[in-house]
PDB file of C-alpha atoms in Angstrom:
ATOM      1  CA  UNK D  55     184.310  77.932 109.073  1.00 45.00           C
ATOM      2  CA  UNK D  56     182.621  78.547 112.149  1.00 46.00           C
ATOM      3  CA  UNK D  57     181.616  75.979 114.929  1.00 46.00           C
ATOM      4  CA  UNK D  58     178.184  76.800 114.227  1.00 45.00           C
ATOM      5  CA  UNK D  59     178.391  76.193 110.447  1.00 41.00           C
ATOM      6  CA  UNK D  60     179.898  72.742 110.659  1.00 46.00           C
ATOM      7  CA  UNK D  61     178.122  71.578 113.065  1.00 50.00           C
ATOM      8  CA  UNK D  62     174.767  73.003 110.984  1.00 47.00           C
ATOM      9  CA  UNK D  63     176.941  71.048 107.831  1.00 50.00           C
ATOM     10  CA  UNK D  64     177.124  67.823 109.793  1.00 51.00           C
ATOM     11  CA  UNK D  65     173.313  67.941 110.943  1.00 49.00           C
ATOM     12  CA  UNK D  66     172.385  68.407 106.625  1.00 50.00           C
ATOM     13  CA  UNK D  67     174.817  65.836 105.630  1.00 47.00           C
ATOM     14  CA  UNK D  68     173.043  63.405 108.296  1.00 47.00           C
ATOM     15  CA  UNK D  69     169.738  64.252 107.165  1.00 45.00           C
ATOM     16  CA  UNK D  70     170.927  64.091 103.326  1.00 48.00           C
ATOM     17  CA  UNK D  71     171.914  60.529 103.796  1.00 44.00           C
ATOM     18  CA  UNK D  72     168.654  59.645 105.040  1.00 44.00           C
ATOM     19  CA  UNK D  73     166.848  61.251 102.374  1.00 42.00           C
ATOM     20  CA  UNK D  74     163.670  59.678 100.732  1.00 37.00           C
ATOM     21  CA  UNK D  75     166.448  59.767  97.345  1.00 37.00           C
ATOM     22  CA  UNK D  76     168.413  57.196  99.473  1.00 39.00           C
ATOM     23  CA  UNK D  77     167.219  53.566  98.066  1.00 37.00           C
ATOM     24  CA  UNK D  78     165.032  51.753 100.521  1.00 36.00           C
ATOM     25  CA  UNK D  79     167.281  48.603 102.552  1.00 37.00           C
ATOM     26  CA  UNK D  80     166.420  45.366 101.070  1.00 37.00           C
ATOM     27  CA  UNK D  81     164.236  44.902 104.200  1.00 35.00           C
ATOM     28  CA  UNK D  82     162.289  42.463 103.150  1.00 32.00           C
ATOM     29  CA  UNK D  83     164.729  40.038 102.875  1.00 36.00           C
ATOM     30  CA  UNK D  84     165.926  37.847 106.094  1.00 32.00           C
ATOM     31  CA  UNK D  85     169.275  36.458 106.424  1.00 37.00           C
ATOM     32  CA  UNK D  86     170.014  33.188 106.055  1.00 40.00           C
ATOM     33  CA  UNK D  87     170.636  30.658 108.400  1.00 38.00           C
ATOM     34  CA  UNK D  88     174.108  30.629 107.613  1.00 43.00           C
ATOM     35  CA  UNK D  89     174.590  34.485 107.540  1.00 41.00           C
ATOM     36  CA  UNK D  90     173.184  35.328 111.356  1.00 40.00           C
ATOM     37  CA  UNK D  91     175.236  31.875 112.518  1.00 47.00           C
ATOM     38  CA  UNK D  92     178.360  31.755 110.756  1.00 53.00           C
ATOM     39  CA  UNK D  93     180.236  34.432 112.973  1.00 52.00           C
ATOM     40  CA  UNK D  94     178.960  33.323 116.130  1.00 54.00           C
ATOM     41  CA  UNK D  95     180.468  29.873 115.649  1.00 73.00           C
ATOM     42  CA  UNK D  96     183.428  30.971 114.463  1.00 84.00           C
ATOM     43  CA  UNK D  97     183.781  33.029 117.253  1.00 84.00           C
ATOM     44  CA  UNK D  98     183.105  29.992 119.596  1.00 83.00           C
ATOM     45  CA  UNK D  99     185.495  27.932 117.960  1.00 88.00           C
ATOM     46  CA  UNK D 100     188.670  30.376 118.562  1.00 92.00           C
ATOM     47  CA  UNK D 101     187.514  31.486 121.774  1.00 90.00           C
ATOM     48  CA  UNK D 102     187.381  27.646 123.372  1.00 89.00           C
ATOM     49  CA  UNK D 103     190.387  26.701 121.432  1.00 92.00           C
ATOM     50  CA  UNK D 104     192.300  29.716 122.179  1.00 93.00           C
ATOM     51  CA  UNK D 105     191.083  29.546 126.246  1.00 90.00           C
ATOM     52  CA  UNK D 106     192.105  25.488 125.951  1.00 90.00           C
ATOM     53  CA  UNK D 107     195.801  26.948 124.721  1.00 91.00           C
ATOM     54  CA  UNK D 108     196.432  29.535 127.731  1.00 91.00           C
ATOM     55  CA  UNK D 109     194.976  26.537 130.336  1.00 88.00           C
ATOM     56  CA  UNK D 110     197.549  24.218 129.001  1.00 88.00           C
ATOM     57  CA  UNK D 111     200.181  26.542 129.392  1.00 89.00           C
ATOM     58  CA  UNK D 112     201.069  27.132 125.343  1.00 91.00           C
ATOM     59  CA  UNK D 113     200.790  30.658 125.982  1.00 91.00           C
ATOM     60  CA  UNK D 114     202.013  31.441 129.596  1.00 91.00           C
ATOM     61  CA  UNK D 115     200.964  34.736 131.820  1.00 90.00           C
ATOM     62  CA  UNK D 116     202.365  37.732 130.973  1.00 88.00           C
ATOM     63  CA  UNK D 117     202.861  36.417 127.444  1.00 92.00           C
ATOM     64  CA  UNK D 118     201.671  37.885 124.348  1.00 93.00           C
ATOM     65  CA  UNK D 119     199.239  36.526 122.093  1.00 93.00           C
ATOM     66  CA  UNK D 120     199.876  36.272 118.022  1.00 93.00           C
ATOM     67  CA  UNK D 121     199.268  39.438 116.365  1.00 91.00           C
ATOM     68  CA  UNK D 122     195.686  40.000 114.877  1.00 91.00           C
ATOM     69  CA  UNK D 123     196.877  39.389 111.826  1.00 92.00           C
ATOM     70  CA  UNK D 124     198.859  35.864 112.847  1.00 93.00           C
ATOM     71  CA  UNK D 125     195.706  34.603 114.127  1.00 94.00           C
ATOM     72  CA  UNK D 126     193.044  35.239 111.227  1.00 93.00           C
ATOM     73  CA  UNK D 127     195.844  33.203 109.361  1.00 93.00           C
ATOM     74  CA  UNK D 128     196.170  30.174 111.959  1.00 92.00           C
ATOM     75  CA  UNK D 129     192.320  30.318 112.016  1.00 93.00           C
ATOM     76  CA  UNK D 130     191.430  31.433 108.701  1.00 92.00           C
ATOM     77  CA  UNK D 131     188.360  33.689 110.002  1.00 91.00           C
ATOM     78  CA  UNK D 132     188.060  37.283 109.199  1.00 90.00           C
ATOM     79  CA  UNK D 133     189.623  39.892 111.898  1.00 88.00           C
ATOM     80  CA  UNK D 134     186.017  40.255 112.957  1.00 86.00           C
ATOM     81  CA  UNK D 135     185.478  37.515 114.180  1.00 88.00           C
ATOM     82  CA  UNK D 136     189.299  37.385 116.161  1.00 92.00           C
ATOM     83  CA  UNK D 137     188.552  40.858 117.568  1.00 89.00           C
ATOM     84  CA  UNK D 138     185.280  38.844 119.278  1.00 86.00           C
ATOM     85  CA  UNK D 139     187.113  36.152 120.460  1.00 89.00           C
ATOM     86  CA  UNK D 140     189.679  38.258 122.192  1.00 91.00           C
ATOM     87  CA  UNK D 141     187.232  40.400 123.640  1.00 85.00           C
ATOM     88  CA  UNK D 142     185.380  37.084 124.865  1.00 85.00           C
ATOM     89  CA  UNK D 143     188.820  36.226 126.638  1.00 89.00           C
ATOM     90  CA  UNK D 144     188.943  39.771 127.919  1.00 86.00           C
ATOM     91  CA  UNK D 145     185.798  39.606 129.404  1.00 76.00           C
ATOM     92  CA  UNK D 146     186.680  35.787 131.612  1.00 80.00           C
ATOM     93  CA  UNK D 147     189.727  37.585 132.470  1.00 82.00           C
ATOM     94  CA  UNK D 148     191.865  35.545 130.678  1.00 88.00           C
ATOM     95  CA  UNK D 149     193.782  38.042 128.691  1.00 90.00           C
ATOM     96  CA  UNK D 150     193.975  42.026 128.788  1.00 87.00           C
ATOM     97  CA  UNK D 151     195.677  44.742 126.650  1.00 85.00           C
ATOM     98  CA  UNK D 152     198.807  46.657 127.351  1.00 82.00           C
ATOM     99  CA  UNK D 153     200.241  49.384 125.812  1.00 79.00           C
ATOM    100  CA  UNK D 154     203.183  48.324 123.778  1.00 76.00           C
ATOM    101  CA  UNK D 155     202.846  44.466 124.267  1.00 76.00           C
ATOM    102  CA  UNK D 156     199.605  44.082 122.628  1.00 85.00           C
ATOM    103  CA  UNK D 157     197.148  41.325 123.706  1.00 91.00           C
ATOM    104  CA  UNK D 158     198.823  39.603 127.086  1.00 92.00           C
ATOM    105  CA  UNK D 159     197.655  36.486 128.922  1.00 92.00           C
ATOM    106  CA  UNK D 160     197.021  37.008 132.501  1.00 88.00           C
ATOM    107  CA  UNK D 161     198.135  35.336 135.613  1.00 83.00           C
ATOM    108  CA  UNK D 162     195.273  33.273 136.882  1.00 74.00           C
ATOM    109  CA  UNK D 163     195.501  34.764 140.322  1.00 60.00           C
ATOM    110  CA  UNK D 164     194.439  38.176 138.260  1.00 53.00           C
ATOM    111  CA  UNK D 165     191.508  36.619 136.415  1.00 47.00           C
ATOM    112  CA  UNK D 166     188.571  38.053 138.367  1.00 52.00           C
ATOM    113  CA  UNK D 167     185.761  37.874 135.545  1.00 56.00           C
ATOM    114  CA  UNK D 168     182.474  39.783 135.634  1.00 59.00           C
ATOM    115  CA  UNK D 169     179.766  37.538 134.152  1.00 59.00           C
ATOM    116  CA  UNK D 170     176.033  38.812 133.629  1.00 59.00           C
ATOM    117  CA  UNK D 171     173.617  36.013 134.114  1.00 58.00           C
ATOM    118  CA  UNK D 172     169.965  36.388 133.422  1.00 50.00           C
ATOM    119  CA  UNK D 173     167.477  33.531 134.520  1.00 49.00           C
ATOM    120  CA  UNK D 174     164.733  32.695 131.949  1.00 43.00           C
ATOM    121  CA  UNK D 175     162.353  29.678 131.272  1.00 44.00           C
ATOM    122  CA  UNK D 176     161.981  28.441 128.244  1.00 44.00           C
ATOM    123  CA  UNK D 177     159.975  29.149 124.886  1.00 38.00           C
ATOM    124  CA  UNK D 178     159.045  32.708 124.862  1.00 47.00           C
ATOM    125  CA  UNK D 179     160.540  33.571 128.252  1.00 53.00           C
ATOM    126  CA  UNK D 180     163.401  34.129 126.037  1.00 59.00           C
ATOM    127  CA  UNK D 181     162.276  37.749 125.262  1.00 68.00           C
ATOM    128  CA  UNK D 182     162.801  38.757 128.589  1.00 74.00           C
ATOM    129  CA  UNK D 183     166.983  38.025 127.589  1.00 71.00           C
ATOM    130  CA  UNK D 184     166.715  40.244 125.261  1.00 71.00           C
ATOM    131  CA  UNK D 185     164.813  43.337 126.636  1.00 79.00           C
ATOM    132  CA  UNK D 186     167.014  42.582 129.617  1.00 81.00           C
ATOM    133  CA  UNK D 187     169.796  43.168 127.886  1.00 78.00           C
ATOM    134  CA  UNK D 188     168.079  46.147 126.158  1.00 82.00           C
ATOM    135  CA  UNK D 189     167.558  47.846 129.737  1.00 86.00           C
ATOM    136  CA  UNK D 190     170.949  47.657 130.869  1.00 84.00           C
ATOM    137  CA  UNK D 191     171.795  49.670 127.060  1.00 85.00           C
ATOM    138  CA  UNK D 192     169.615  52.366 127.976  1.00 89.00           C
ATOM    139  CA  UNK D 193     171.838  54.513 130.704  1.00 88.00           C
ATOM    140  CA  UNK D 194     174.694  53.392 129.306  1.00 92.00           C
ATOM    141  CA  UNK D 195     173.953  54.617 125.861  1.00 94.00           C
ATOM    142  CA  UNK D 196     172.062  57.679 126.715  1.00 96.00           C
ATOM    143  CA  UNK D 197     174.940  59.209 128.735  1.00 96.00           C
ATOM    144  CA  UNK D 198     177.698  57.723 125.833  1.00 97.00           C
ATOM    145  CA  UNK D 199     175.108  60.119 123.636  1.00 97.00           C
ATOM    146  CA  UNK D 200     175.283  63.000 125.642  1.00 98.00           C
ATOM    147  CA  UNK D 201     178.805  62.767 126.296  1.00 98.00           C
ATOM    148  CA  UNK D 202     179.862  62.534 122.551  1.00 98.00           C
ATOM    149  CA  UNK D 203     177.663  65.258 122.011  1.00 98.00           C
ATOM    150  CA  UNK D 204     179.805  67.776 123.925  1.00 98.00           C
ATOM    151  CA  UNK D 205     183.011  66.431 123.292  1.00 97.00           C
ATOM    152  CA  UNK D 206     182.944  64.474 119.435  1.00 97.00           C
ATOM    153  CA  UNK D 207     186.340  66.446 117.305  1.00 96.00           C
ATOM    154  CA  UNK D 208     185.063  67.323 113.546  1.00 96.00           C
ATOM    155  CA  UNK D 209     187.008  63.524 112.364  1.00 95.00           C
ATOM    156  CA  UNK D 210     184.695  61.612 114.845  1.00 96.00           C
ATOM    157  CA  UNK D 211     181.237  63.406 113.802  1.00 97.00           C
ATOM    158  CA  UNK D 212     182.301  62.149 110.319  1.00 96.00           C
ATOM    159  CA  UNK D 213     182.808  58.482 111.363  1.00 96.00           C
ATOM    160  CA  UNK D 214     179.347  58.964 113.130  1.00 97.00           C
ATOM    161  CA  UNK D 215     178.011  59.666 110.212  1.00 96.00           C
ATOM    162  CA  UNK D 216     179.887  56.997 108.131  1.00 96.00           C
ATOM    163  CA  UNK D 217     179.036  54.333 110.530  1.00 95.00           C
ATOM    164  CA  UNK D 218     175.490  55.469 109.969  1.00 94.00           C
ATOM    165  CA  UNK D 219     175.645  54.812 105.793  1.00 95.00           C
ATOM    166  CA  UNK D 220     177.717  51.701 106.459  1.00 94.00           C
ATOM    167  CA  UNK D 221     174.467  50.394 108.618  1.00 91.00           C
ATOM    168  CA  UNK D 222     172.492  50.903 105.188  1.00 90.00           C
ATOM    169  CA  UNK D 223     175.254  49.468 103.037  1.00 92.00           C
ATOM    170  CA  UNK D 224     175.212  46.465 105.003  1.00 87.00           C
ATOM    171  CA  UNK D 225     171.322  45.950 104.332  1.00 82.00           C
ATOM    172  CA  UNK D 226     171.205  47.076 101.237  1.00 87.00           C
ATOM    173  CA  UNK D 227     173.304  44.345 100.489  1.00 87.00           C
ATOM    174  CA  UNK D 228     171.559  41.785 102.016  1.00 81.00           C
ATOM    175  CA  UNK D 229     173.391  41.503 105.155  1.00 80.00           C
ATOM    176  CA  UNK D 230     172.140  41.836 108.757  1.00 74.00           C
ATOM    177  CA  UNK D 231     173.607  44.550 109.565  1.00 81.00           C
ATOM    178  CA  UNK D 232     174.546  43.533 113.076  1.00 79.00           C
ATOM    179  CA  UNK D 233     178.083  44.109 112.730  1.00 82.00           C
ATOM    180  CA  UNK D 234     177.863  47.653 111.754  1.00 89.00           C
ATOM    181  CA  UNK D 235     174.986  48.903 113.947  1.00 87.00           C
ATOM    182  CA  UNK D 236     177.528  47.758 116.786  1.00 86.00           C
ATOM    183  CA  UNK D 237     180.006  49.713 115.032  1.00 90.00           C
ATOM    184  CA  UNK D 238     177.411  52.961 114.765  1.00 95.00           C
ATOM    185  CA  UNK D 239     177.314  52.722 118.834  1.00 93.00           C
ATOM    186  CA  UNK D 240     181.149  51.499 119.383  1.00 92.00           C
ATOM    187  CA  UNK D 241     181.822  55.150 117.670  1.00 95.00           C
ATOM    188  CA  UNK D 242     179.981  57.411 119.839  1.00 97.00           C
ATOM    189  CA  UNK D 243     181.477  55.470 122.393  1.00 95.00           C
ATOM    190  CA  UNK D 244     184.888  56.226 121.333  1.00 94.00           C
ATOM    191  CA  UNK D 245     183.384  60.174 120.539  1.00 97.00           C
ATOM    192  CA  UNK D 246     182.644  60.192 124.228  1.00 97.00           C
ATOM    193  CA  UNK D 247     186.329  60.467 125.065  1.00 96.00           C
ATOM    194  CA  UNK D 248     185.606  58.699 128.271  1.00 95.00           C
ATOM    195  CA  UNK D 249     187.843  55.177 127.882  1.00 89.00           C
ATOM    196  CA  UNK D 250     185.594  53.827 130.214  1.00 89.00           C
ATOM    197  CA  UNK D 251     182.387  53.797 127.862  1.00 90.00           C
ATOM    198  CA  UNK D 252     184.570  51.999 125.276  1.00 87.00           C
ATOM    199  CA  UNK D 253     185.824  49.408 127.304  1.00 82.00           C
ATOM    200  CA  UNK D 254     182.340  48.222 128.887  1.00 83.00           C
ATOM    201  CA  UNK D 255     180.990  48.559 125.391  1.00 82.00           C
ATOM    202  CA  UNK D 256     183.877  45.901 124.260  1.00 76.00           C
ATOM    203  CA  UNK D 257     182.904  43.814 127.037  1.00 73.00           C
ATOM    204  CA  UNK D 258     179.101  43.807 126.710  1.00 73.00           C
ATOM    205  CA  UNK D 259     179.886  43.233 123.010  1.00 70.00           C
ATOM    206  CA  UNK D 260     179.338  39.492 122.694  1.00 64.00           C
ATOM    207  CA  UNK D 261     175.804  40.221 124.958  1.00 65.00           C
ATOM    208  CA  UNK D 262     174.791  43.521 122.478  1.00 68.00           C
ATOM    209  CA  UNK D 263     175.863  41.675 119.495  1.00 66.00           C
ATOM    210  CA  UNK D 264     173.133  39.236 119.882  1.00 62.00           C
ATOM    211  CA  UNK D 265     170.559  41.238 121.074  1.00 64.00           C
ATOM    212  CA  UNK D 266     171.056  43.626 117.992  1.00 70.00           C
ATOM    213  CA  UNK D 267     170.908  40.652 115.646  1.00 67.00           C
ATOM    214  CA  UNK D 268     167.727  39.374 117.158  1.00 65.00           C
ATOM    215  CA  UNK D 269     165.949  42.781 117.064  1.00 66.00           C
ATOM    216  CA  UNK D 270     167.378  43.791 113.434  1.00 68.00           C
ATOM    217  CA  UNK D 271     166.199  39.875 112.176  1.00 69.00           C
ATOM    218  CA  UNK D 272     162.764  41.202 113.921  1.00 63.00           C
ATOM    219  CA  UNK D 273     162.960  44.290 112.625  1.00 64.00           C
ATOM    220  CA  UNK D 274     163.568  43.484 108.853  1.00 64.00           C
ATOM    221  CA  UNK D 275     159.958  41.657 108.748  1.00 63.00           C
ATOM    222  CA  UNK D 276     158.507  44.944 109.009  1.00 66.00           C
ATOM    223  CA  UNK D 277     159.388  48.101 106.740  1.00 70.00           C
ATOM    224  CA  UNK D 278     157.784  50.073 109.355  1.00 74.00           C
ATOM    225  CA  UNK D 279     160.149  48.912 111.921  1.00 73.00           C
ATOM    226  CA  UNK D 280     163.285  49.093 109.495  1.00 76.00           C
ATOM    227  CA  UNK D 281     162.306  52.478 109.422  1.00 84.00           C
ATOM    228  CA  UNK D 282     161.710  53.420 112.742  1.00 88.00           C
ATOM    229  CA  UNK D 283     165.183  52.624 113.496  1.00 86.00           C
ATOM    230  CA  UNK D 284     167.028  53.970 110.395  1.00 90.00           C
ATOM    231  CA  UNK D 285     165.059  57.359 111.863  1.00 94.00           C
ATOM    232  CA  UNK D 286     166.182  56.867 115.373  1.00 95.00           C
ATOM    233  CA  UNK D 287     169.667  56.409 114.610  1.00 95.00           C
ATOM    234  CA  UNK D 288     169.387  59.018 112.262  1.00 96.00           C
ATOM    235  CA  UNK D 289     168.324  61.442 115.258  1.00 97.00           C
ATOM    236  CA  UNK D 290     171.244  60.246 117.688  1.00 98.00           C
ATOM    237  CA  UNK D 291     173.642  61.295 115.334  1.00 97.00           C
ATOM    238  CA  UNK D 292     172.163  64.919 114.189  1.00 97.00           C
ATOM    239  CA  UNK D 293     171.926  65.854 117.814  1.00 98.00           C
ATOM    240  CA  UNK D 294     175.493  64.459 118.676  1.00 98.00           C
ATOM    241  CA  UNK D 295     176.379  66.813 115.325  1.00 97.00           C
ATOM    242  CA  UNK D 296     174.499  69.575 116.655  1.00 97.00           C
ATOM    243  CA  UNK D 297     176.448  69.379 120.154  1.00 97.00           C
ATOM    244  CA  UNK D 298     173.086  69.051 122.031  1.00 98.00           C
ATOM    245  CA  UNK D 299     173.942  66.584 125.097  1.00 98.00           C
ATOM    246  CA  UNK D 300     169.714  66.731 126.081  1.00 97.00           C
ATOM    247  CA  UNK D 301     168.838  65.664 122.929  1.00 98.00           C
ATOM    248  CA  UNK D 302     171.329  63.547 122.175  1.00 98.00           C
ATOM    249  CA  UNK D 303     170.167  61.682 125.304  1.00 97.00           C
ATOM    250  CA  UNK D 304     166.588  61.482 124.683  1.00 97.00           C
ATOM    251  CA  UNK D 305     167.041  60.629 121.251  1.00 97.00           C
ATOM    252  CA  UNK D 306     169.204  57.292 122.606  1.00 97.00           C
ATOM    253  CA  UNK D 307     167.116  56.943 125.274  1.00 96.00           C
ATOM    254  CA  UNK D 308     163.931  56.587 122.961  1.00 96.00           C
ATOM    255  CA  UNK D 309     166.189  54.426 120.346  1.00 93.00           C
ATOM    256  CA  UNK D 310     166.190  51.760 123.787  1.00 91.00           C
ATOM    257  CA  UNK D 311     162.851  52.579 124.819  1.00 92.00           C
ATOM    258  CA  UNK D 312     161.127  51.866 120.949  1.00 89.00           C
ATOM    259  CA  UNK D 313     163.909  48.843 120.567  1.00 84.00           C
ATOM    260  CA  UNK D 314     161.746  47.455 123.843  1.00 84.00           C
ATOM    261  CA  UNK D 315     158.654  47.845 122.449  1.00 84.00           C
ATOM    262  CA  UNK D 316     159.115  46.413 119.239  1.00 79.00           C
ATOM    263  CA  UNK D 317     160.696  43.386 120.794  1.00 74.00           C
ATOM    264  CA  UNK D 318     157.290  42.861 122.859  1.00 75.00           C
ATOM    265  CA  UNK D 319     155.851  43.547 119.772  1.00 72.00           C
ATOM    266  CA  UNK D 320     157.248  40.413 118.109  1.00 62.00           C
ATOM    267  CA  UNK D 321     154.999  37.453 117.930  1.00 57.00           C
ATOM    268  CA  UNK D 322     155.221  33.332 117.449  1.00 55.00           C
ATOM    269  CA  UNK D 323     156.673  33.806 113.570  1.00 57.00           C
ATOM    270  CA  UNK D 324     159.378  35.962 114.868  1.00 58.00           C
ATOM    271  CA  UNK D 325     159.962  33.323 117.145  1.00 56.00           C
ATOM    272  CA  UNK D 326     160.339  30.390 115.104  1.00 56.00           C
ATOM    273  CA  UNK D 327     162.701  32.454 113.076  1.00 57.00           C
ATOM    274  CA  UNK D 328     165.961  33.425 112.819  1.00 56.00           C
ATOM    275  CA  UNK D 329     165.970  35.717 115.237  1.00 53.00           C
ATOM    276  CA  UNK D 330     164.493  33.553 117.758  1.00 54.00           C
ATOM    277  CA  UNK D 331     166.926  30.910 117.011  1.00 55.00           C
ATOM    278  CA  UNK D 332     169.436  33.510 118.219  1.00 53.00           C
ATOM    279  CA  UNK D 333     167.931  34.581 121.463  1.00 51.00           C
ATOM    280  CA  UNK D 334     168.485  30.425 122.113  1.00 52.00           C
ATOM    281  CA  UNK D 335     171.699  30.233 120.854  1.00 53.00           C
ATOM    282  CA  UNK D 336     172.280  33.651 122.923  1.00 49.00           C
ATOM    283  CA  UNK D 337     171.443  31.807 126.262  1.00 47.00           C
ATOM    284  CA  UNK D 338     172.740  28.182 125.874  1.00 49.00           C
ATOM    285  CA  UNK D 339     176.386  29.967 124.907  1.00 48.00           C
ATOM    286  CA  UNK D 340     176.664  33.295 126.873  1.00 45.00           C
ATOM    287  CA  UNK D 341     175.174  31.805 130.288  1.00 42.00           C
ATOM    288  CA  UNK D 342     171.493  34.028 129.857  1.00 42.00           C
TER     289      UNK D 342
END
C-alpha cells in the first residue's frame, strides 16, 4: 500500500470515528466532586510524602526509587496517579530518569527546579490562570502538531487515532475525560520524535492537567462546546494523518485559540462549579 493510500486510510478512519453514527458523549452530565478531586489528592499525598522520604535521607542521591509497580502497592493508588507524582518530583528537581536505573533521586546540589508562577487576585481573576496557561500551550502544541505531522511512523498515527476514541470512551462513560485528552496530546508529542516536546509536556503536566479539567468541566455544560472540541481534535489528527505540517499547525493552533475563547466565555455558574473549584485548587497547590 502506498504512502498516499494509508495516509488517505488514516484521514477516513479519523473521520469514521467521528461520525454522526458515533453515540453522542454523555455531555450533559458533570463529574462529581469526588471524580475531578480524587486524583489530584492522591497525587498530593505521594508527592509530599514521597519528597518528605528523599529530605530525610530514606532514599539517598543517586538512589533508585521503588519500581512503579512497588509504589501503587505501598500507596494503593492507581499507576496514574504515581506517574504524576514522579513527574511532580521531576519537575522540583528532586528526582530524574536514567536509562537502566529507572527513577533516581538527585543530589541536592543538582536540584535546580523551574517553577512557573502566575500572579492572580482572587474570585474571577482566576480565569486569567487558566488562559495563561492556555497561551503558553499554543506554540508549544502547534509546532508538536506540525512536527508529528512530518515525522508520525504508521503505529503512532494509529495511537493518534486511538487516543482520540479513548477521549470519547472516557465521556461516554461518565468520566471527565481529563486523563485521556492529556494522553491525545502526550501522543503527538511522542509522534514528534523530538524528546524534547515530550519531556516539557511531562513537566507542564501537573499545570495542563488542570487547565484541561477546568475547560472540559466548562465544556460539558454546553453540547455545543463538547462538540467544538471533539471537531477540533478531530482535525489535529486528520492533518497529522494526512502529513500536512501547515495544517496540522493551524488546526492546533485554533484548538488553543477556541479553548481561550470558550474559557472567557464561561460565566458565574461555571464558576461556582466544579471546574471553578479546580482553577482554586489549581493555584493554592501548584503556586498560580
Amino acid at each position: 500500500m502506498s504512502t498516499a493510500l494509508t495516509q488517505l486510510s488514516l484521514v477516513q478512519t479519523i473521520h469514521q470515528t467521528y461520525s454522526e453514527n458515533l453515540p453522542m458523549p454523555a455531555s450533559s452530565r458533570l463529574p462529581s466532586s469526588q471524580e475531578t478531586s480524587t486524583a489530584t489528592t492522591l497525587a498530593d499525598r505521594v508527592t509530599q510524602t514521597l519528597g518528605e522520604q528523599i529530605r530525610r535521607g530514606e532514599f539517598p542521591p543517586e538512589s533508585r526509587l521503588p519500581s512503579e509497580n512497588a509504589l501503587t502497592e505501598r500507596f494503593q493508588v492507581s499507576r496514574t496517579v504515581i506517574r504524576e507524582a514522579i513527574s511532580r518530583l521531576k519537575s522540583e528537581g528532586m528526582v530524574g530518569s536514567r536509562r537502566g536505573s529507572g527513577t533516581v533521586v538527585l543530589a541536592p546540589d543538582n536540584a535546580a527546579p523551574f517553577r512557573l508562577k502566575v500572579e492572580v487576585g482572587e474570585a474571577r481573576d482566576a480565569i486569567e490562570t487558566v488562559l495563561r496557561v492556555i497561551e503558553l500551550r499554543r506554540g508549544v502544541e502547534g509546532e508538536m502538531a506540525a512536527l508529528a505531522a512530518q515525522r508520525a511512523s504508521a503505529s503512532e498515527h494509529r495511537e493518534i487515532t486511538d487516543a482520540l476514541a479513548a477521549i470519547d470512551q472516557a465521556v461516554a462513560a461518565g468520566r471527565d475525560g481529563v486523563a485521556e485528552d492529556f494522553a491525545f496530546h502526550s501522543v503527538i508529542s511522542v509522534a514528534a520524535h523530538n524528546p524534547l516536546y515530550t519531556s516539557l509536556l511531562q513537566y507542564l503536566s501537573q499545570f495542563l492537567q488542570a487547565a484541561i479539567r477546568v475547560a472540559r468541566i466548562n465544556e460539558a455544560r454546553r453540547d455545543d462546546f463538547s462538540q467544538q472540541v471533539r471537531q477540533e481534535h478531530a482535525a489535529i489528527a486528520a492533518a497529522i494523518a494526512a502529513g500536512d505540517p501547515a495544517e496540522a499547525r493551524a488546526a492546533a493552533l485554533q484548538h488553543m485559540e477556541n479553548s481561550a475563547q470558550r474559557i472567557e466565555a464561561a460565566d458565574r455558574e461555571f464558576w461556582a462549579s466544579e471546574g471553578g473549584k479546580a482553577v482554586q485548587h489549581l493555584r493554592r497547590t501548584k503556586g498560580l
